[in-house]
Coordinates of C-alpha atoms and ligand atoms in Angstrom, one line a residue:
M1 CA -19.4 22.1 -5.4
S2 CA -16.4 21.6 -7.5
Q3 CA -15.0 19.7 -10.5
S4 CA -16.9 17.5 -13.0
G5 CA -15.3 15.0 -15.4
I6 CA -14.5 11.7 -13.9
V7 CA -14.5 11.3 -10.1
I8 CA -12.9 8.2 -8.6
L9 CA -13.8 7.1 -5.1
G10 CA -11.0 5.1 -3.5
A11 CA -7.4 5.9 -4.1
G12 CA -5.9 2.4 -4.0
Q13 CA -4.6 0.2 -6.7
A14 CA -7.7 0.2 -8.9
G15 CA -8.5 3.9 -8.4
F16 CA -5.0 5.0 -9.2
Q17 CA -4.9 2.7 -12.3
V18 CA -8.0 4.1 -13.9
A19 CA -6.8 7.6 -13.3
A20 CA -3.4 6.9 -14.9
S21 CA -4.9 4.9 -17.8
L22 CA -7.4 7.7 -18.5
R23 CA -4.5 10.1 -19.0
E24 CA -2.5 7.6 -21.0
G25 CA -5.6 7.2 -23.2
G26 CA -5.7 10.9 -23.9
F27 CA -8.6 11.9 -21.6
V28 CA -8.3 15.6 -21.1
D29 CA -11.2 16.5 -18.8
P30 CA -10.8 16.7 -15.0
V31 CA -9.9 13.5 -13.2
T32 CA -10.3 13.6 -9.4
L33 CA -9.1 10.7 -7.1
I34 CA -10.6 10.8 -3.7
G35 CA -9.5 8.5 -0.8
D36 CA -9.9 8.2 2.9
E37 CA -6.3 7.3 3.6
P38 CA -4.1 10.2 4.2
G39 CA -1.3 9.9 1.6
L40 CA -0.9 9.1 -2.1
P41 CA -1.8 5.7 -3.5
Y42 CA 0.6 2.9 -2.6
Q43 CA 1.1 -0.9 -3.1
R44 CA -0.4 -3.1 -0.4
P45 CA 1.4 -6.5 -1.2
P46 CA 4.7 -5.5 0.4
L47 CA 2.9 -4.6 3.6
S48 CA 2.8 -8.3 4.6
K49 CA 6.2 -9.1 3.0
A50 CA 9.2 -6.8 2.3
Y51 CA 7.9 -3.8 4.2
L52 CA 7.2 -5.7 7.5
A53 CA 10.5 -7.5 7.0
G54 CA 12.2 -4.1 7.0
K55 CA 13.5 -4.5 3.4
V56 CA 11.6 -1.6 1.9
E57 CA 10.8 1.9 3.1
A58 CA 7.3 3.5 3.0
T59 CA 8.4 5.8 0.2
G60 CA 9.2 2.6 -1.9
L61 CA 5.6 1.6 -1.7
A62 CA 4.3 4.6 -3.6
L63 CA 2.6 3.8 -6.9
R64 CA 3.9 7.2 -8.3
A65 CA 5.9 10.1 -6.9
P66 CA 3.9 13.2 -5.9
A67 CA 5.0 15.1 -9.1
Y68 CA 3.3 12.5 -11.3
F69 CA -0.2 13.6 -10.1
E70 CA 0.5 17.3 -10.8
D71 CA 2.2 16.6 -14.1
H72 CA -0.8 14.5 -15.3
G73 CA -3.5 16.7 -14.0
I74 CA -4.9 14.2 -11.5
V75 CA -6.3 15.9 -8.5
H76 CA -5.8 13.8 -5.4
R77 CA -7.9 14.4 -2.3
G78 CA -6.7 12.3 0.6
G79 CA -8.1 11.8 4.1
V80 CA -11.8 12.3 3.1
R81 CA -14.6 9.7 2.8
G82 CA -17.3 9.6 0.2
V83 CA -20.5 9.3 2.2
A84 CA -23.4 9.6 -0.3
I85 CA -24.1 9.6 -4.0
D86 CA -26.9 11.7 -5.4
R87 CA -27.5 9.8 -8.6
E88 CA -30.1 12.2 -10.0
A89 CA -27.9 15.3 -9.6
R90 CA -24.7 13.3 -10.3
V91 CA -23.0 14.5 -7.2
L92 CA -20.8 12.7 -4.7
H93 CA -20.9 14.0 -1.1
L94 CA -17.9 13.7 1.2
D95 CA -17.7 13.6 5.0
D96 CA -16.0 17.0 5.2
G97 CA -19.1 18.6 3.8
T98 CA -17.7 19.1 0.3
S99 CA -19.3 17.7 -2.9
F100 CA -18.1 16.8 -6.3
A101 CA -20.2 16.8 -9.4
Y102 CA -19.3 14.0 -11.8
E103 CA -20.0 13.0 -15.4
H104 CA -18.8 9.5 -14.5
L105 CA -18.2 8.1 -11.0
V106 CA -15.9 5.2 -10.5
L107 CA -16.3 3.2 -7.3
A108 CA -12.9 1.7 -6.4
T109 CA -13.5 1.4 -2.7
G110 CA -11.7 -1.9 -2.2
S111 CA -12.4 -4.1 0.8
R112 CA -11.8 -4.0 4.5
N113 CA -10.8 -6.7 7.0
R114 CA -13.3 -9.0 8.6
T115 CA -13.3 -8.6 12.3
L116 CA -13.4 -11.3 15.0
P117 CA -16.8 -11.0 16.7
M118 CA -15.7 -11.7 20.3
A119 CA -14.7 -10.1 23.5
G120 CA -11.1 -8.9 23.6
A121 CA -10.9 -8.2 19.9
E122 CA -10.3 -4.5 20.7
L123 CA -7.4 -5.2 23.1
A124 CA -4.0 -3.6 22.6
G125 CA -1.8 -6.0 20.7
V126 CA -4.6 -7.3 18.5
H127 CA -4.0 -6.3 14.9
H128 CA -5.4 -6.4 11.4
L129 CA -3.3 -5.7 8.3
R130 CA -4.8 -3.8 5.4
S131 CA -3.2 -0.3 5.3
L132 CA 0.2 1.3 5.7
A133 CA -1.1 2.6 9.0
D134 CA -1.9 -1.0 10.1
A135 CA 1.5 -2.2 9.0
D136 CA 3.2 0.6 11.0
C137 CA 1.3 -0.3 14.2
L138 CA 2.1 -3.9 13.7
Q139 CA 5.8 -3.2 13.1
A140 CA 6.0 -1.1 16.2
D141 CA 4.3 -3.7 18.3
L142 CA 6.4 -6.6 16.9
A143 CA 9.6 -4.9 18.3
G144 CA 8.7 -6.1 21.8
A145 CA 7.0 -9.4 20.9
E146 CA 8.4 -12.9 21.5
S147 CA 5.3 -14.9 20.6
V148 CA 2.7 -14.3 17.9
V149 CA -0.6 -16.0 17.1
I150 CA -2.3 -15.5 13.8
V151 CA -6.0 -16.3 13.4
G152 CA -6.6 -17.5 9.8
A153 CA -4.2 -19.4 7.5
G154 CA -4.9 -17.3 4.4
F155 CA -2.3 -15.6 2.3
I156 CA -1.7 -12.6 4.5
G157 CA -1.6 -14.6 7.7
L158 CA 0.9 -17.0 6.2
E159 CA 3.1 -14.2 4.8
F160 CA 3.1 -12.6 8.2
A161 CA 3.9 -16.0 9.8
S162 CA 7.0 -16.2 7.5
V163 CA 8.2 -12.8 8.5
C164 CA 7.7 -13.5 12.2
A165 CA 9.4 -16.9 12.0
A166 CA 12.4 -15.3 10.2
R167 CA 12.7 -12.9 13.2
G168 CA 13.0 -15.9 15.5
L169 CA 9.5 -15.4 17.1
A170 CA 7.3 -18.3 18.3
V171 CA 4.5 -18.4 15.8
G172 CA 1.2 -20.2 16.1
V173 CA -1.5 -20.2 13.4
V174 CA -5.1 -21.1 14.3
E175 CA -7.3 -22.0 11.3
A176 CA -10.9 -23.0 11.3
G177 CA -10.5 -25.1 8.1
E178 CA -8.6 -28.3 7.8
R179 CA -5.7 -26.8 5.7
P180 CA -4.2 -23.4 4.8
M181 CA -5.5 -21.3 1.9
A182 CA -8.3 -23.8 1.5
R183 CA -10.6 -21.7 -0.6
A184 CA -7.8 -20.8 -3.1
V185 CA -5.5 -23.8 -3.5
S186 CA -5.4 -27.6 -3.8
A187 CA -4.7 -29.9 -0.9
Q188 CA -1.2 -30.6 -2.6
T189 CA -0.2 -26.9 -2.6
A190 CA -1.6 -26.4 0.9
S191 CA 0.4 -29.4 2.2
Y192 CA 3.6 -28.1 0.5
F193 CA 3.3 -24.8 2.3
T194 CA 2.2 -26.3 5.6
Q195 CA 5.4 -28.4 5.6
S196 CA 7.6 -25.4 4.6
H197 CA 6.1 -23.2 7.4
E198 CA 6.5 -26.0 9.9
A199 CA 10.1 -26.5 9.0
A200 CA 10.6 -22.8 9.7
G201 CA 9.1 -23.3 13.2
V202 CA 5.5 -22.2 12.7
R203 CA 3.0 -24.3 14.6
F204 CA -0.5 -24.9 13.1
A205 CA -3.8 -25.7 14.8
F206 CA -6.3 -26.7 12.0
G207 CA -10.0 -27.3 12.5
A208 CA -9.7 -24.9 15.4
G209 CA -11.8 -21.9 16.4
I210 CA -10.8 -19.4 19.0
R211 CA -12.7 -19.9 22.3
D212 CA -11.2 -17.0 24.3
L213 CA -8.8 -14.1 24.0
V214 CA -6.8 -13.8 27.2
A215 CA -5.9 -10.4 28.5
E216 CA -3.3 -9.2 30.9
A217 CA -3.2 -5.5 32.0
G218 CA -5.5 -4.6 29.1
R219 CA -3.3 -6.2 26.5
I220 CA -3.5 -9.5 24.6
A221 CA -1.6 -12.2 26.4
G222 CA -2.8 -15.4 24.6
V223 CA -5.7 -17.3 23.1
V224 CA -7.6 -20.4 24.1
I225 CA -8.6 -22.6 21.2
A226 CA -11.8 -24.7 21.0
D227 CA -10.2 -27.8 22.4
G228 CA -9.0 -25.9 25.4
T229 CA -5.3 -25.5 24.3
A230 CA -3.8 -22.2 25.5
L231 CA -1.3 -20.4 23.3
K232 CA 0.8 -17.5 24.5
A233 CA 0.6 -14.4 22.3
D234 CA 2.3 -11.0 22.9
L235 CA 0.7 -10.1 19.6
L236 CA -2.4 -11.4 17.7
L237 CA -3.0 -10.9 14.0
I238 CA -6.5 -11.5 12.7
G239 CA -6.4 -12.5 9.1
I240 CA -9.8 -14.0 8.4
G241 CA -10.6 -12.4 5.1
V242 CA -12.2 -9.2 3.9
V243 CA -15.6 -7.7 3.0
P244 CA -16.2 -5.4 0.1
N245 CA -16.7 -1.7 0.8
Q246 CA -20.1 -1.5 -1.0
E247 CA -22.3 0.4 1.5
I248 CA -22.2 3.7 -0.4
A249 CA -23.4 1.9 -3.6
A250 CA -26.1 0.0 -1.7
D251 CA -27.3 3.3 -0.1
A252 CA -27.5 4.8 -3.6
G253 CA -29.8 2.0 -4.7
L254 CA -27.2 0.2 -6.8
E255 CA -27.3 -3.6 -6.8
V256 CA -24.8 -5.3 -4.4
A257 CA -24.3 -9.0 -3.6
D258 CA -21.0 -9.5 -1.8
G259 CA -19.6 -6.7 -4.0
I260 CA -21.0 -4.0 -6.2
V261 CA -22.6 -5.8 -9.1
V262 CA -21.4 -4.7 -12.5
D263 CA -21.8 -6.0 -16.1
A264 CA -19.0 -7.3 -18.5
H265 CA -18.0 -3.6 -19.1
L266 CA -17.7 -3.0 -15.3
A267 CA -20.8 -0.7 -15.4
T268 CA -23.3 -0.7 -12.5
G269 CA -27.1 -0.4 -13.2
D270 CA -26.5 3.3 -13.5
P271 CA -24.6 4.1 -16.8
A272 CA -22.9 7.0 -15.0
I273 CA -21.3 4.8 -12.3
S274 CA -18.8 1.9 -12.7
A275 CA -17.1 -0.2 -10.1
I276 CA -13.7 -2.0 -10.2
G277 CA -11.2 -3.8 -8.0
D278 CA -11.8 -5.7 -4.8
A279 CA -15.2 -4.0 -4.4
A280 CA -16.7 -5.2 -7.7
R281 CA -18.6 -8.4 -8.5
F282 CA -18.4 -9.0 -12.3
P283 CA -19.2 -11.8 -14.8
S284 CA -16.3 -13.9 -15.8
R285 CA -15.9 -17.0 -18.0
F286 CA -13.2 -18.1 -15.5
A287 CA -15.9 -18.3 -12.8
S288 CA -18.1 -20.7 -14.8
G289 CA -19.0 -23.6 -12.6
L290 CA -17.8 -22.0 -9.3
P291 CA -20.2 -22.3 -6.4
G292 CA -21.1 -18.5 -6.5
G293 CA -22.2 -18.7 -10.1
D294 CA -20.7 -17.0 -13.1
R295 CA -20.0 -13.7 -11.3
V296 CA -17.0 -13.3 -9.1
R297 CA -15.3 -10.8 -6.9
I298 CA -11.5 -11.0 -6.9
E299 CA -9.0 -9.6 -4.4
S300 CA -5.8 -9.1 -6.4
V301 CA -3.5 -6.6 -7.8
Q302 CA -3.9 -8.1 -11.3
N303 CA -7.7 -7.7 -11.1
A304 CA -7.5 -4.1 -9.8
V305 CA -5.0 -3.0 -12.5
D306 CA -6.6 -4.8 -15.4
Q307 CA -10.1 -3.5 -14.5
G308 CA -8.7 0.0 -14.1
R309 CA -7.3 -0.2 -17.6
C310 CA -10.4 -1.8 -19.1
L311 CA -12.7 0.8 -17.6
A312 CA -10.4 3.7 -18.7
A313 CA -10.4 2.3 -22.3
R314 CA -14.3 2.4 -22.3
L315 CA -14.3 5.9 -20.9
V316 CA -12.1 7.2 -23.7
G317 CA -14.3 5.5 -26.3
R318 CA -12.6 2.1 -26.8
P319 CA -15.0 -0.3 -25.0
A320 CA -14.3 -4.0 -24.7
P321 CA -15.6 -6.5 -22.2
Y322 CA -13.4 -7.3 -19.2
D323 CA -11.9 -10.7 -19.9
A324 CA -8.4 -10.8 -18.3
V325 CA -7.2 -14.1 -16.9
P326 CA -7.0 -13.8 -13.1
W327 CA -3.6 -14.3 -11.6
F328 CA -2.1 -13.9 -8.1
W329 CA 1.1 -14.4 -6.2
S330 CA 2.1 -14.8 -2.6
D331 CA 5.6 -14.9 -1.1
Q332 CA 5.9 -17.2 1.9
G333 CA 9.4 -17.8 3.3
P334 CA 11.7 -18.9 0.5
H335 CA 8.8 -19.9 -1.8
K336 CA 6.8 -18.0 -4.4
L337 CA 3.3 -19.2 -5.1
Q338 CA 1.7 -18.0 -8.3
I339 CA -1.8 -18.9 -9.3
A340 CA -3.4 -18.4 -12.8
G341 CA -7.1 -18.9 -13.2
L342 CA -9.8 -19.6 -10.6
S343 CA -10.4 -22.9 -8.9
S344 CA -13.0 -24.3 -6.6
P345 CA -11.9 -26.6 -3.7
S346 CA -13.6 -29.6 -5.5
D347 CA -11.6 -29.1 -8.7
E348 CA -9.5 -32.1 -9.6
A349 CA -5.8 -31.7 -9.0
V350 CA -2.9 -33.0 -11.2
V351 CA 0.6 -32.5 -10.0
R352 CA 3.5 -31.7 -12.4
Q353 CA 6.9 -32.0 -10.8
S354 CA 10.5 -32.0 -12.0
G355 CA 13.4 -30.2 -10.4
N356 CA 12.5 -27.3 -8.2
G357 CA 9.0 -26.7 -6.9
L358 CA 5.9 -28.0 -8.5
S359 CA 2.7 -27.0 -10.3
V360 CA -0.8 -28.2 -9.7
F361 CA -3.2 -28.2 -12.6
R362 CA -6.8 -27.9 -11.6
Y363 CA -9.7 -29.3 -13.6
R364 CA -13.4 -28.5 -13.3
D365 CA -15.9 -30.3 -15.5
G366 CA -13.0 -31.7 -17.5
R367 CA -11.6 -28.3 -18.4
L368 CA -8.4 -26.6 -17.0
S369 CA -9.6 -24.1 -14.4
A370 CA -6.4 -23.0 -12.7
V371 CA -2.7 -23.7 -12.3
E372 CA -0.9 -23.2 -9.0
S373 CA 2.9 -22.9 -9.4
I374 CA 5.4 -23.1 -6.5
D375 CA 8.8 -21.7 -7.6
R376 CA 8.0 -22.4 -11.2
A377 CA 7.5 -19.0 -12.9
A378 CA 7.8 -20.5 -16.4
D379 CA 4.8 -22.8 -15.7
H380 CA 2.9 -19.8 -14.4
M381 CA 3.6 -17.7 -17.4
A382 CA 2.6 -20.5 -19.8
A383 CA -0.5 -21.2 -17.8
R384 CA -1.7 -17.6 -18.1
R385 CA -1.4 -17.8 -21.8
I386 CA -3.0 -21.3 -22.0
L387 CA -6.0 -20.1 -19.9
T388 CA -6.4 -16.9 -21.8
L389 CA -6.5 -18.7 -25.2
G390 CA -8.4 -21.6 -23.8
L391 CA -5.8 -24.1 -25.2
P392 CA -6.4 -27.7 -24.3
V393 CA -4.0 -29.5 -21.8
T394 CA -5.1 -32.9 -20.8
P395 CA -4.4 -34.1 -17.2
E396 CA -2.0 -36.7 -18.7
Q397 CA -0.1 -33.9 -20.5
A398 CA 0.0 -31.8 -17.4
A399 CA 1.4 -34.6 -15.3
D400 CA 4.1 -35.4 -17.9
P401 CA 7.3 -33.4 -17.1
G402 CA 8.4 -34.0 -20.7
F403 CA 5.3 -32.3 -22.1
D404 CA 6.4 -28.9 -23.4
L405 CA 4.0 -26.4 -21.9
K406 CA 5.9 -23.4 -23.1
A407 CA 5.7 -24.6 -26.7
L408 CA 1.9 -25.1 -26.3
A409 CA 1.5 -21.6 -24.9
K410 CA 3.5 -20.1 -27.8
G411 CA 1.5 -22.0 -30.3
V412 CA 4.6 -24.0 -31.8
Ligands
FAD1 P1 -7.6 -0.9 -2.3 O1 -6.2 -1.0 -2.8 O2 -8.0 -1.5 -0.9 O3 -8.1 0.6 -2.3 C1 -9.4 1.0 -1.9 C2 -9.2 2.4 -1.3 O4 -10.5 3.0 -1.1 C3 -8.6 2.2 0.2 O5 -7.7 3.2 0.4 C4 -9.9 2.5 1.0 O6 -9.5 3.0 2.3 C5 -10.6 3.5 0.2 N1 -12.0 3.7 0.5 C6 -12.9 2.8 0.8 N2 -14.1 3.4 1.0 C7 -14.0 4.7 0.8 C8 -14.9 5.8 0.8 N3 -16.2 5.7 1.1 N4 -14.3 7.1 0.6 C9 -13.0 7.2 0.3 N5 -12.1 6.2 0.3 C10 -12.6 5.0 0.5 N6 -2.7 -9.0 -4.1 C11 -1.9 -9.7 -4.9 O7 -2.3 -9.9 -6.1 N7 -0.8 -10.3 -4.5 C12 -0.3 -10.1 -3.2 O8 0.7 -10.6 -2.9 C13 -1.1 -9.3 -2.3 N8 -0.7 -9.1 -1.1 C14 -1.5 -8.3 -0.3 C15 -1.0 -8.0 1.0 C16 -1.8 -7.2 1.9 C17 -1.3 -6.9 3.2 C18 -3.0 -6.7 1.4 C19 -3.9 -5.9 2.4 C20 -3.5 -7.0 0.2 C21 -2.7 -7.8 -0.7 N9 -3.1 -8.1 -2.0 C22 -2.3 -8.8 -2.8 C23 -4.5 -7.6 -2.5 C24 -4.4 -6.3 -3.3 O9 -3.5 -5.4 -2.6 C25 -5.8 -5.8 -3.4 O10 -6.5 -6.7 -4.2 C26 -5.8 -4.5 -4.2 O11 -5.2 -3.5 -3.4 C27 -7.2 -4.0 -4.5 O12 -7.2 -2.8 -5.0 P2 -8.5 -1.8 -4.8 O13 -8.1 -0.5 -5.4 O14 -9.7 -2.5 -5.3 O15 -8.6 -1.7 -3.3

């Protein structure tokens, strides 16, 4: 048995942030960051963008250099999994037989890719993309590929489609829904990106499930979609969303419901255990009126970072409820999509357009719920402030290119 102090399970974006913010906040007791991936914490977003495109090296993904951890007294243990929590004794057990006593345990276990439940999903050439190891496998396999099929037109699938199209590969995207990114963006934004990807040569099949995976010599060779159309594929990427890594919490008797359930201070039902990042389901005013109720689980860097900061502040004696406005970005081909707020597919959509790109203002129950901006960073920054402060923007103002959003956001 070793250590005590704060033990963080999951050495990703959120786990790293809480460790760093604890030290910034003056926390002097031991901080231990435990993760099942082999190396130090790194950024995932470039994995489907600049890293796969060969524009950044693995070392460029690191959240901090190795010396940072030593200099800040953050003990990092990589390549080990937390397997059980003894809440009474306040001890975390790892799969290598070691245990860590904790005063406070942070669950920052993130999420993992949903798998395709069908024969052939284990074939060589079938990939998922979550980790640096996944990206390296994908990169190696891409070298010999001429045709690629992506199952799922979500953010990661579409970013990967852009990278492949830019390499001159034949790219097909098979999506069960009627448009891309359907859970997250309006029909207008979806249509903009569909056209942009199609112009780059990507072919979409919407409203289409996969009927069969076709193998040749033990390797993926193609897919057959529900209507019988066959698509050739030297490589298949499955991008059909993620599930939270919540089992260790559930096994310890903590409440889970598509995520580890926490309160506004990110605490679980056990005051000695908190959960943050992709794995946590938390109450949010921005989720009000969404189909899942007022609690939400968000998969984004912003959420992981801001929750890490919020929790660290509580643990050093400066508690405040978590209330950050959600925001997100995705780079697809030449376009940057930025989203502030949280929308539901049924939210009203109002387009604001002048010059380059466009923004789509979403309204739920008459209130601004989210703003999707395509190549309009100024709109996005203003939207973040407007949503944070709850400033009123009518649909008419939103649609009027002459209406000064920036001035509203600045309060002038
Ligand atoms: P993670 O970063 O996933 O970290 C969790 C860590 O815990 C992982 O290393 C996991 O292996 C480990 N772990 C899990 N269980 C255990 C256990 N029992 N024991 C030990 N370790 C464990 N977000 C954006 O906002 N914009 C983007 O453009 C964007 N692009 C993305 C592109 C890709 C390819 C991916 C995969 C994600 C992207 N995201 C993006 C999402 C963003 O990276 C995540 O929301 C963020 O990493 C969540 O941080 P986290 O710490 O909660 O989880």
